[in-house]
mmCIF file of C-alpha atoms in Angstrom:
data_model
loop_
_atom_site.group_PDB
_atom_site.id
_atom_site.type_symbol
_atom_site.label_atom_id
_atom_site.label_comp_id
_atom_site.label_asym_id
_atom_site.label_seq_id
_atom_site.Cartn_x
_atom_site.Cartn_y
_atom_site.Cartn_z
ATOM 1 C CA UNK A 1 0.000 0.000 0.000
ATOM 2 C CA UNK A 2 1.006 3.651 -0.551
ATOM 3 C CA UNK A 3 2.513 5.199 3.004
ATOM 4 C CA UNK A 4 0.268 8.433 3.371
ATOM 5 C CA UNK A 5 2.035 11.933 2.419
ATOM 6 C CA UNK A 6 2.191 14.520 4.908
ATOM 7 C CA UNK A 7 -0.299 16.902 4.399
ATOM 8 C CA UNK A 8 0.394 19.820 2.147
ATOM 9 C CA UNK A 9 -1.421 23.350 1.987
ATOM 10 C CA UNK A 10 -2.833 22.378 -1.049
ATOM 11 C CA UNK A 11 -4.879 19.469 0.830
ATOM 12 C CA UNK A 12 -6.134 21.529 3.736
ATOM 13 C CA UNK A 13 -7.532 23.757 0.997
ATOM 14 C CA UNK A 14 -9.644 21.144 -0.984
ATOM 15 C CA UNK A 15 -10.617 19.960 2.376
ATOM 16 C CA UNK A 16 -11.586 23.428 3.672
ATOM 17 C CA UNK A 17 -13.495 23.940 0.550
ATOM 18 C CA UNK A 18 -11.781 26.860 -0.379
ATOM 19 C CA UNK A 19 -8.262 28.322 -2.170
ATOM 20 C CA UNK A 20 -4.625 28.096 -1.457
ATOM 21 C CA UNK A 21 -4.605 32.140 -0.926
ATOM 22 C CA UNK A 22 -7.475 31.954 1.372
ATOM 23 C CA UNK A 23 -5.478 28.719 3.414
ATOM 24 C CA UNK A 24 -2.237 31.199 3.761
ATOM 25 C CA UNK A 25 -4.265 33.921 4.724
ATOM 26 C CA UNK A 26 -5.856 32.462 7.656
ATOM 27 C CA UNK A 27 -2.250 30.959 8.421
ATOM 28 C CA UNK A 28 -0.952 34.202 8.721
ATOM 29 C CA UNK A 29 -3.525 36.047 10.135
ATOM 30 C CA UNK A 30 -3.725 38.622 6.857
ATOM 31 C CA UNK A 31 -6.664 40.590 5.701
ATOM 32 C CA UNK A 32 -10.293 40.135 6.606
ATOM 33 C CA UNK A 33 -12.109 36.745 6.747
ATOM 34 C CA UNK A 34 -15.665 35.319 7.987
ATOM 35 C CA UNK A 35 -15.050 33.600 10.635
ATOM 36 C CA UNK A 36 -16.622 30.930 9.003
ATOM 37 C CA UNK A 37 -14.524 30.345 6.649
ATOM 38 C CA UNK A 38 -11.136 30.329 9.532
ATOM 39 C CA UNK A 39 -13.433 27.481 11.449
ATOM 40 C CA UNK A 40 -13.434 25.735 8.128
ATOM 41 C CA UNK A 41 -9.754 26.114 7.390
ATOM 42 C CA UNK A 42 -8.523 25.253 11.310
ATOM 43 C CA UNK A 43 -10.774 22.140 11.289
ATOM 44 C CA UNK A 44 -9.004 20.858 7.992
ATOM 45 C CA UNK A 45 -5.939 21.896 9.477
ATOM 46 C CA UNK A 46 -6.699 19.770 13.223
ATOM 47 C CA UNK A 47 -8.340 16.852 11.023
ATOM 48 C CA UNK A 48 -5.540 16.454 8.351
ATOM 49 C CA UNK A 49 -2.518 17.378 11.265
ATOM 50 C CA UNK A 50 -1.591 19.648 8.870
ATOM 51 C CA UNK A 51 1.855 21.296 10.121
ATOM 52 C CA UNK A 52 3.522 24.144 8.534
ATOM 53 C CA UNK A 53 7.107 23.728 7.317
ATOM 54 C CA UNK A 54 8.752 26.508 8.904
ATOM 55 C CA UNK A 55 12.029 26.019 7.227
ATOM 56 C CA UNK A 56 9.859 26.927 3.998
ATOM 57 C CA UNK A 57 8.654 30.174 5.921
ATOM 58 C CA UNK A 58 12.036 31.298 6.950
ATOM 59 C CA UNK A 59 12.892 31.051 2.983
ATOM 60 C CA UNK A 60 9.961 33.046 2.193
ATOM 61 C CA UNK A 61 10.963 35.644 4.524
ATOM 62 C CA UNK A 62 8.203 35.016 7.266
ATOM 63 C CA UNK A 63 8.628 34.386 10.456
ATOM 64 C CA UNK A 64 9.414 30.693 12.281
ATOM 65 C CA UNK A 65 7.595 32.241 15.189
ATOM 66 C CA UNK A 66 11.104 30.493 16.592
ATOM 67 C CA UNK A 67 13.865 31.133 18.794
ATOM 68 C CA UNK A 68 16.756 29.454 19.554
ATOM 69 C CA UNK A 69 18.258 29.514 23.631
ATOM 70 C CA UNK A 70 21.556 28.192 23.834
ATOM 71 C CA UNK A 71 23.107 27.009 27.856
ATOM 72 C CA UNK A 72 25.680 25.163 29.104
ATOM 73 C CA UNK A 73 23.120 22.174 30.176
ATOM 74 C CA UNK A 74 19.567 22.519 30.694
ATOM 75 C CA UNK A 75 20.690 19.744 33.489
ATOM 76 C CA UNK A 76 22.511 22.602 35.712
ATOM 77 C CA UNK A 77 19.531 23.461 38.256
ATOM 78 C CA UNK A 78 20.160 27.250 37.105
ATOM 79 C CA UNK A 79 20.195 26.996 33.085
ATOM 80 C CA UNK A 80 17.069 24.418 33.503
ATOM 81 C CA UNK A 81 15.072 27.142 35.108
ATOM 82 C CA UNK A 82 16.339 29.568 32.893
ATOM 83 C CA UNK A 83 15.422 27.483 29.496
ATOM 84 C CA UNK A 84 11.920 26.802 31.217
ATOM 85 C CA UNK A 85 11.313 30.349 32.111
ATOM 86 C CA UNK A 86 12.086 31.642 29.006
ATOM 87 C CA UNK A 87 9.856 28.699 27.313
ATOM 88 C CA UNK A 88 6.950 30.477 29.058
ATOM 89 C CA UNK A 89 7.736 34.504 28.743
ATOM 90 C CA UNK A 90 7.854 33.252 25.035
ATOM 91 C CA UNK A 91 4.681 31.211 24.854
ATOM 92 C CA UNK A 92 3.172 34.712 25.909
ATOM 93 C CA UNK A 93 3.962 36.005 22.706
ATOM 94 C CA UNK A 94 3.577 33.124 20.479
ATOM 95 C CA UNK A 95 7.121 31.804 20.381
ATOM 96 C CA UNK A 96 8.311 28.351 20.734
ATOM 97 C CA UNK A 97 11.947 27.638 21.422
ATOM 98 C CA UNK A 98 14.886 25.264 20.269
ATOM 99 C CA UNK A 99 17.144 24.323 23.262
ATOM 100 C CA UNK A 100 20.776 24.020 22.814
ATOM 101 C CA UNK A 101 23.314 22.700 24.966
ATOM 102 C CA UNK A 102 26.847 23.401 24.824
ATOM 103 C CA UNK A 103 27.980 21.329 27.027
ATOM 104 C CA UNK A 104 30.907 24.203 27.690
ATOM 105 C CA UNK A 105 32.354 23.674 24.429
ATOM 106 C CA UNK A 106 32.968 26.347 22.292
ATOM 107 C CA UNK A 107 32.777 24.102 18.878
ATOM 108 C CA UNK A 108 29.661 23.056 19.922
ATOM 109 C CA UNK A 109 28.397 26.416 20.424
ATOM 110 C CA UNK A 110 29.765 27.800 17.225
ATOM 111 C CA UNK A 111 27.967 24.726 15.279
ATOM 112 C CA UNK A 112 24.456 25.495 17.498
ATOM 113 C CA UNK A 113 25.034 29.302 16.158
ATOM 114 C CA UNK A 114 25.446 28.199 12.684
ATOM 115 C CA UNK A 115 22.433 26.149 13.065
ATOM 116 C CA UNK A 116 20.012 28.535 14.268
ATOM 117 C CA UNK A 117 20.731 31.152 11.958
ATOM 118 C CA UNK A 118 20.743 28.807 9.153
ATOM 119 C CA UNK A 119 16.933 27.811 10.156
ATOM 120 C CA UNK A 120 16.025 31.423 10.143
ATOM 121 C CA UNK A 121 14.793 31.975 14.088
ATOM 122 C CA UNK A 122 13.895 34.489 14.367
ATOM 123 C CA UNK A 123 16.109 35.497 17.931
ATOM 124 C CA UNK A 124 18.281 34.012 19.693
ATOM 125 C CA UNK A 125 18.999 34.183 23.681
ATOM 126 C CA UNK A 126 22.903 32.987 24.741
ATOM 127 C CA UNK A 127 23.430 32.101 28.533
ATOM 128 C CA UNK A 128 26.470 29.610 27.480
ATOM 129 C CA UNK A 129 29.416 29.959 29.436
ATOM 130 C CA UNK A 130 32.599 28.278 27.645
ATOM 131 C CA UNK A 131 35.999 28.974 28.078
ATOM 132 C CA UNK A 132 36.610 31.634 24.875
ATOM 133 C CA UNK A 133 35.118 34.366 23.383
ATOM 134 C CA UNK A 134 33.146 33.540 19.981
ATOM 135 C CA UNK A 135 33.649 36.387 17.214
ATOM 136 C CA UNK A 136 31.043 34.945 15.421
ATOM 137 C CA UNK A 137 28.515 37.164 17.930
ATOM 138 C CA UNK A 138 29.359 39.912 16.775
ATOM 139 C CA UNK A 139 29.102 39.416 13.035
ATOM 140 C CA UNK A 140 25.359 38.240 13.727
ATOM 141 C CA UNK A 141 22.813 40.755 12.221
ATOM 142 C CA UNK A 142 19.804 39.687 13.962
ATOM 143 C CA UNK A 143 17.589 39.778 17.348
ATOM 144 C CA UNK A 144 20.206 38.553 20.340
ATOM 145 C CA UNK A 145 20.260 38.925 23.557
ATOM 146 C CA UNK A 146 22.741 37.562 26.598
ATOM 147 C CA UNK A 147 21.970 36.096 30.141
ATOM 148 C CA UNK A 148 24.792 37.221 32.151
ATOM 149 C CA UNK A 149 27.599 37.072 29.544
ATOM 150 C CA UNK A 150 29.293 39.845 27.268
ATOM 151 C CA UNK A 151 29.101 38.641 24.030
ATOM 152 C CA UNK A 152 30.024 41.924 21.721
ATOM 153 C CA UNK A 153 29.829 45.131 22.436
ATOM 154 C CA UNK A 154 25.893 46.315 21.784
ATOM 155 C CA UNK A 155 24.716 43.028 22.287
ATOM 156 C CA UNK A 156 22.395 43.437 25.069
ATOM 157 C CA UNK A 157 23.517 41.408 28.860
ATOM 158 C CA UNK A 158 20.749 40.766 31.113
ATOM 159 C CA UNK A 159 21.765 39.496 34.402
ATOM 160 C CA UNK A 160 21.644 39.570 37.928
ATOM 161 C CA UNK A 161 23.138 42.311 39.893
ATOM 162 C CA UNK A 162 26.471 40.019 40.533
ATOM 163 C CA UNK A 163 28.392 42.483 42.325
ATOM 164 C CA UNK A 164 25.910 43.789 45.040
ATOM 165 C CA UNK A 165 24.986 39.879 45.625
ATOM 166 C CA UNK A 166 28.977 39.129 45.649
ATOM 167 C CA UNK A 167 29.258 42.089 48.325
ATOM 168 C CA UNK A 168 25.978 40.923 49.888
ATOM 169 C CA UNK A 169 26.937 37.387 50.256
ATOM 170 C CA UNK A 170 30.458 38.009 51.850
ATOM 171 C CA UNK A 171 29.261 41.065 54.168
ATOM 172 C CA UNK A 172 26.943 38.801 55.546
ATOM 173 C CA UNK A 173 29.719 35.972 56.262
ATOM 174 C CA UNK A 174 31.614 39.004 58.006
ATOM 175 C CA UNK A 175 28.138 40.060 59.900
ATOM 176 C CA UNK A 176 27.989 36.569 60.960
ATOM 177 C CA UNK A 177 30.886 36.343 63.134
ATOM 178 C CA UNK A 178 33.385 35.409 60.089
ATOM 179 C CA UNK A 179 36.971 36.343 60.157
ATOM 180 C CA UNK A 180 38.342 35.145 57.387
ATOM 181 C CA UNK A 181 36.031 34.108 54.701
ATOM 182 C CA UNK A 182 37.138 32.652 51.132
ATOM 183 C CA UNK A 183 35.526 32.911 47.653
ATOM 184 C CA UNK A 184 35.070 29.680 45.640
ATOM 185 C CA UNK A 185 34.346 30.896 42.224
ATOM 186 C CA UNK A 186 34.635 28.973 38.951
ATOM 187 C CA UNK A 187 37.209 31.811 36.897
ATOM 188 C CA UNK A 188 39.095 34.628 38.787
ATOM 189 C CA UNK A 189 39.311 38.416 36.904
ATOM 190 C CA UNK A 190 38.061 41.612 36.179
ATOM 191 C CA UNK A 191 34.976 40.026 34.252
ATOM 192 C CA UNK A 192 33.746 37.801 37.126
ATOM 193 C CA UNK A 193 31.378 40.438 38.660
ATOM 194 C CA UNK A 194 30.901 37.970 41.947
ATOM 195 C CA UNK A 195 34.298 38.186 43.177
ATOM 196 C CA UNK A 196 34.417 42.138 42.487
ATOM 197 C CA UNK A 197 31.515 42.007 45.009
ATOM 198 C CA UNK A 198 33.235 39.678 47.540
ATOM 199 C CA UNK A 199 37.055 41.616 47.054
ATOM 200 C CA UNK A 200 35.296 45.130 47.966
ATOM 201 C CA UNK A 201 33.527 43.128 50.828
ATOM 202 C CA UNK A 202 36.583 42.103 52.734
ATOM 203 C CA UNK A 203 38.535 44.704 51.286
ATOM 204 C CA UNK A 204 36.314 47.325 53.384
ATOM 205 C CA UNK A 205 36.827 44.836 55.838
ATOM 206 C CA UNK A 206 40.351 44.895 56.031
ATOM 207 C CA UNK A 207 40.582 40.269 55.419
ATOM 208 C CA UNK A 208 43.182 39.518 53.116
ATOM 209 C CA UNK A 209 41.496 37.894 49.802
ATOM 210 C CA UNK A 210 41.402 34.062 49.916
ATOM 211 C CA UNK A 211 40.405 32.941 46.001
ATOM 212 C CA UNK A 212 39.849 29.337 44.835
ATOM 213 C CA UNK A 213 39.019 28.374 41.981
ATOM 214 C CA UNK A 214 37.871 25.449 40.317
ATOM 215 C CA UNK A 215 36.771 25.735 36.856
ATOM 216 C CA UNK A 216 32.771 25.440 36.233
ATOM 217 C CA UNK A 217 32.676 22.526 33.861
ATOM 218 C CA UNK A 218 34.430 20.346 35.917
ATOM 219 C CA UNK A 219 32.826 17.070 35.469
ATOM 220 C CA UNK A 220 30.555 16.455 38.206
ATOM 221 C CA UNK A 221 32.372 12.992 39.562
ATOM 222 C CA UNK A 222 35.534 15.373 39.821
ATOM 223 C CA UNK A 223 33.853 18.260 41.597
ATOM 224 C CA UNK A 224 34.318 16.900 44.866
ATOM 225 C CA UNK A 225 37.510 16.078 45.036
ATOM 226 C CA UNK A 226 38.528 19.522 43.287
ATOM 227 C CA UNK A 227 36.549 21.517 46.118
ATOM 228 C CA UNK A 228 38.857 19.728 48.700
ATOM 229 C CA UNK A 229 41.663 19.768 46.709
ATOM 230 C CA UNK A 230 41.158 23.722 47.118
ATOM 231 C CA UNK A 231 40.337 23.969 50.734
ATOM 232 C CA UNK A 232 42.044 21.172 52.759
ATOM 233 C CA UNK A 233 45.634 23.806 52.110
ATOM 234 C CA UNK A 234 44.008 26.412 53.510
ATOM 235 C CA UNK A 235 41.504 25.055 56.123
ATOM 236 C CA UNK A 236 43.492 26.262 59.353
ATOM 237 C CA UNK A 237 43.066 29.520 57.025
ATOM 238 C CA UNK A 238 39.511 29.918 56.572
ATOM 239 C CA UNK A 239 36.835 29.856 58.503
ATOM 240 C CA UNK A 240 33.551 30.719 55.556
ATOM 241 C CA UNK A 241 33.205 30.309 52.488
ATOM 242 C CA UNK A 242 31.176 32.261 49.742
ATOM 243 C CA UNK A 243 30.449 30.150 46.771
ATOM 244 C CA UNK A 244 29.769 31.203 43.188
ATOM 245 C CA UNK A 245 26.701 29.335 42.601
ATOM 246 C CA UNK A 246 24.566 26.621 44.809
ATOM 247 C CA UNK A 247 26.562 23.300 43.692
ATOM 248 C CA UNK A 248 29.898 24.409 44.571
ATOM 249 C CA UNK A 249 28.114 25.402 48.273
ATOM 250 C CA UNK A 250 26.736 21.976 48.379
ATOM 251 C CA UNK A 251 30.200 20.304 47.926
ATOM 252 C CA UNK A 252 31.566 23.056 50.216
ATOM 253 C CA UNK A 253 29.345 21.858 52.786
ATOM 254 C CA UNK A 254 30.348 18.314 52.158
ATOM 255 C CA UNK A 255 33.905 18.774 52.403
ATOM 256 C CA UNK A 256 33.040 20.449 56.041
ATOM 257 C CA UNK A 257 31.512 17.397 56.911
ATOM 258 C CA UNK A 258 33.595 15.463 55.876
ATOM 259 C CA UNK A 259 36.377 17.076 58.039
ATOM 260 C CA UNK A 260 34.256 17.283 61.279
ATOM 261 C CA UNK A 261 33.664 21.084 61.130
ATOM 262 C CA UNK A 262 30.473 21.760 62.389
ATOM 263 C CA UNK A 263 28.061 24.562 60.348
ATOM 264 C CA UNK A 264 27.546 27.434 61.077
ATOM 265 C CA UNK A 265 29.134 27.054 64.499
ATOM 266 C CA UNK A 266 32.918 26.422 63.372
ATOM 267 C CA UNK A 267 32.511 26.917 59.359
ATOM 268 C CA UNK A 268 29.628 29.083 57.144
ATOM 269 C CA UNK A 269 28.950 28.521 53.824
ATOM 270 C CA UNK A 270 26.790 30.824 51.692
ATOM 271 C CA UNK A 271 26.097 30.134 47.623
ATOM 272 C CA UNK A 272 24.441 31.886 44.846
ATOM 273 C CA UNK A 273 21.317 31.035 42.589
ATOM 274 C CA UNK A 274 18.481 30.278 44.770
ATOM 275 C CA UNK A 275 17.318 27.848 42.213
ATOM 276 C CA UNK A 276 14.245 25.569 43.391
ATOM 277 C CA UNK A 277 15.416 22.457 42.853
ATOM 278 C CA UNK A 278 18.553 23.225 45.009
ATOM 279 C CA UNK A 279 16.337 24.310 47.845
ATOM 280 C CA UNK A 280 14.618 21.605 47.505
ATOM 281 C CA UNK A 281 17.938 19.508 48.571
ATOM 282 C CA UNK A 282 19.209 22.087 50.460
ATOM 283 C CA UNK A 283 16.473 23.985 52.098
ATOM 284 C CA UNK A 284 18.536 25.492 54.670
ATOM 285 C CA UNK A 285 21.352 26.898 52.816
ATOM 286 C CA UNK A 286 22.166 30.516 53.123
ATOM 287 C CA UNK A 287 22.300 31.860 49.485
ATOM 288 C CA UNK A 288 21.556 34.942 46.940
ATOM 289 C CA UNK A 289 18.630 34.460 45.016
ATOM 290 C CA UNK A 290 18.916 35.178 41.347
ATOM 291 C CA UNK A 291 15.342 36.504 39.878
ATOM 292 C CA UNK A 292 15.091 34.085 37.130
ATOM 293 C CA UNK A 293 12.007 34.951 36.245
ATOM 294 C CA UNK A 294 12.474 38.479 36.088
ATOM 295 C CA UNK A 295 15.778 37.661 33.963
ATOM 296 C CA UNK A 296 13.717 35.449 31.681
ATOM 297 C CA UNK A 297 11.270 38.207 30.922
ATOM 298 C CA UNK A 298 13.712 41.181 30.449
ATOM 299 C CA UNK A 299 15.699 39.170 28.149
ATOM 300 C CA UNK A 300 12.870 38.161 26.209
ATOM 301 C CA UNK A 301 11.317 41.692 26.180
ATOM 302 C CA UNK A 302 14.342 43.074 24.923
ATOM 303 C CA UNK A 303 14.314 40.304 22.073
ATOM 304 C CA UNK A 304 10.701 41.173 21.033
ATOM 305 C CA UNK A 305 11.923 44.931 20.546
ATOM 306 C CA UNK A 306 14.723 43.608 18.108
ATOM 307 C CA UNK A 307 12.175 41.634 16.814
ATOM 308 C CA UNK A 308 10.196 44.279 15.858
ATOM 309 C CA UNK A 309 12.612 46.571 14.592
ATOM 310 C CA UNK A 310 14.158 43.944 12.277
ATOM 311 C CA UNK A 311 10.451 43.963 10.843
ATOM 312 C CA UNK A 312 10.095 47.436 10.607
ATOM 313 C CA UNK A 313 13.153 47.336 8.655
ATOM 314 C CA UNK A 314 15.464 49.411 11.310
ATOM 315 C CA UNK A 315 18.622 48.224 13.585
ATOM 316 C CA UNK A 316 17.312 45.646 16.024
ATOM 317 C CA UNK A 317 19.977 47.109 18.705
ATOM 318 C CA UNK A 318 20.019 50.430 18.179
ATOM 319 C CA UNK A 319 18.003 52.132 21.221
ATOM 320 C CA UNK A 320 18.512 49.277 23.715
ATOM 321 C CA UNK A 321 20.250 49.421 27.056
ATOM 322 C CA UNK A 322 23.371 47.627 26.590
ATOM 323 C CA UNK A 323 23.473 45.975 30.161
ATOM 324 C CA UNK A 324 19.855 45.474 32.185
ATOM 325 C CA UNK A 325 20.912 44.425 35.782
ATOM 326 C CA UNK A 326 18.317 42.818 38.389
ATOM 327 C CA UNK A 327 18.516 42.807 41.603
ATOM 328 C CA UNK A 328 18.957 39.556 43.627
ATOM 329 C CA UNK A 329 18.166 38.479 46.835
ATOM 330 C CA UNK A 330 20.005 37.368 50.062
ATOM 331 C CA UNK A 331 17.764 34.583 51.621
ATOM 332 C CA UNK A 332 19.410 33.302 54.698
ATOM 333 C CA UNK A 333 19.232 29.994 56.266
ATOM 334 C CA UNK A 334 21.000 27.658 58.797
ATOM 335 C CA UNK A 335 24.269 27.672 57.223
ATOM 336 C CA UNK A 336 25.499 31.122 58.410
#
């Protein structure tokens, strides 16, 4: 027997009962119609499963109604929440989105670039963290936006406010009763906006700077044993610790543990996300909340303005603020 075709335009319109022109205009929402005749067109649509190709709308200039949200690993607790907030602030507007993980790898990202804008989407949002800059950003002429990352100047960078948590998070430690408390971050330098926070902190403080790092795609059966590779050296040193992000303040409070310390009497740990699945585990860890949320729907705000500039025919970037900073949100718990 003959394997069924996937339905084409052409079929929806014989089974409508009406023409091709009048199929694409109810598609596309153009020009005036009984609403009759849509009801007749979307029930040929839902009883055929007509779907349209969207690579064939890109080519035709139209829009996918697509964008494309590259991260790290939607398994991270943070980027997860991130992807799945963003999801939603799009659905408001009719959007669907194409995940893609880079797993940290700046090939992969490159070929996940190359991809999107080869499929037309109409935006993209990058939160991917890997260990190089990518040029290729900046030669991208259409709607982009960053989550907490510079990726060319007048690319837009929405993100948490990292330094006023960083200062937050340590002041706090210092508040608490610690004397000398270290950072645990994933990169040290001028870019990482945390440890600007947590150097003024003990700076105004007058604590000498204790900064370990260990890099933020370590895999996660190594994680441990980098954490204590970090600390035990300088555990008659330190007596806190303020962690980059939630996951590092888990294995932080592990490696305490593990050594007998007892928190928050003889060692505080505080981390940074606030994600829920992380409170979840770790309900009573001190950390700075990032508004995720909030982040979600200012970067995808800012991507609807590019959007509709780029349709208007003007420079998707020209009016926007270059870097939209949210406040976060120290929630403390039983580990300080």
């Amino acid at each position: 027997m003959p394997q069924p075709h996937e339905p084409t335009l052409a079929d929806v319109a014989r089974a409508a009962g009406v023409s091709l022109t009048t199929v694409s205009r109810v598609l596309n929402n153009r020009g005036y119609l009984s609403q009759a005749t849509k009801d007749r067109v979307a029930a040929a649509i839902k009883e055929l499963g007509y779907r349209p190709n969207q690579l064939a709308r890109a080519l035709h200039g139209k829009s996918t109604r697509t964008v494309g949200v590259i991260v790290p690993t939607v398994a991270l607790p943070f980027f997860g929440e991130l992807a799945a907030e963003l999801e939603d602030a799009l659905a408001v507007h009719g959007y669907r989105i194409l995940v893609c993980n880079s797993m940290g790898r700046a090939d992969r990202e490159r070929e996940y670039l190359d991809l999107l804008v080869s499929h037309r989407v109409d935006g993209i949002v990058s939160g991917a963290h890997n260990d190089e800059d990518l040029p290729e950003y900046g030669a991208i002429r259409m709607p982009l936006v960053a989550v907490d990352r510079d990726l060319s100047p007048g690319i837009p960078n929405v993100r948490c406010a990292n330094e006023a948590g960083g200062r937050a998070a340590t002041g706090h430690l210092l508040e608490r009763g610690a004397r000398r408390p270290a950072l645990l971050t994933s990169r040290t330098g001028v870019r990482n906006r945390r440890e600007a926070g947590y150097r003024d902190a003990v700076g105004g403080a007058g604590v000498e700077p204790v900064v370990l790092t260990v890099d933020f795609h370590t895999p996660v059966l190594l994680r441990a044993a980098a954490v204590a590779d970090r600390l035990d050296p300088v555990a008659d040193r330190v007596d806190a610790v303020f962690a980059t992000d939630d996951l590092s303040a888990a294995e932080v409070l592990e490696w305490a543990r593990g050594r007998g310390l007892r928190v928050p009497e003889d060692f505080k740990v505080v981390g940074f996300d606030g994600t829920l699945a992380v409170r979840r585990v770790l309900p009573g860890l001190t950390t700075v909340r990032q508004p995720i949320a909030a982040i979600a729907r200012a970067a995808v705000a800012s991507l609807m303005d590019q959007i509709e500039a780029t349709a208007a025919g003007e420079d998707p970037r020209a009016a926007l603020e270059r870097v939209v900073e949210l406040p976060g949100e120290l929630v403390v718990g039983r580990t300080t």
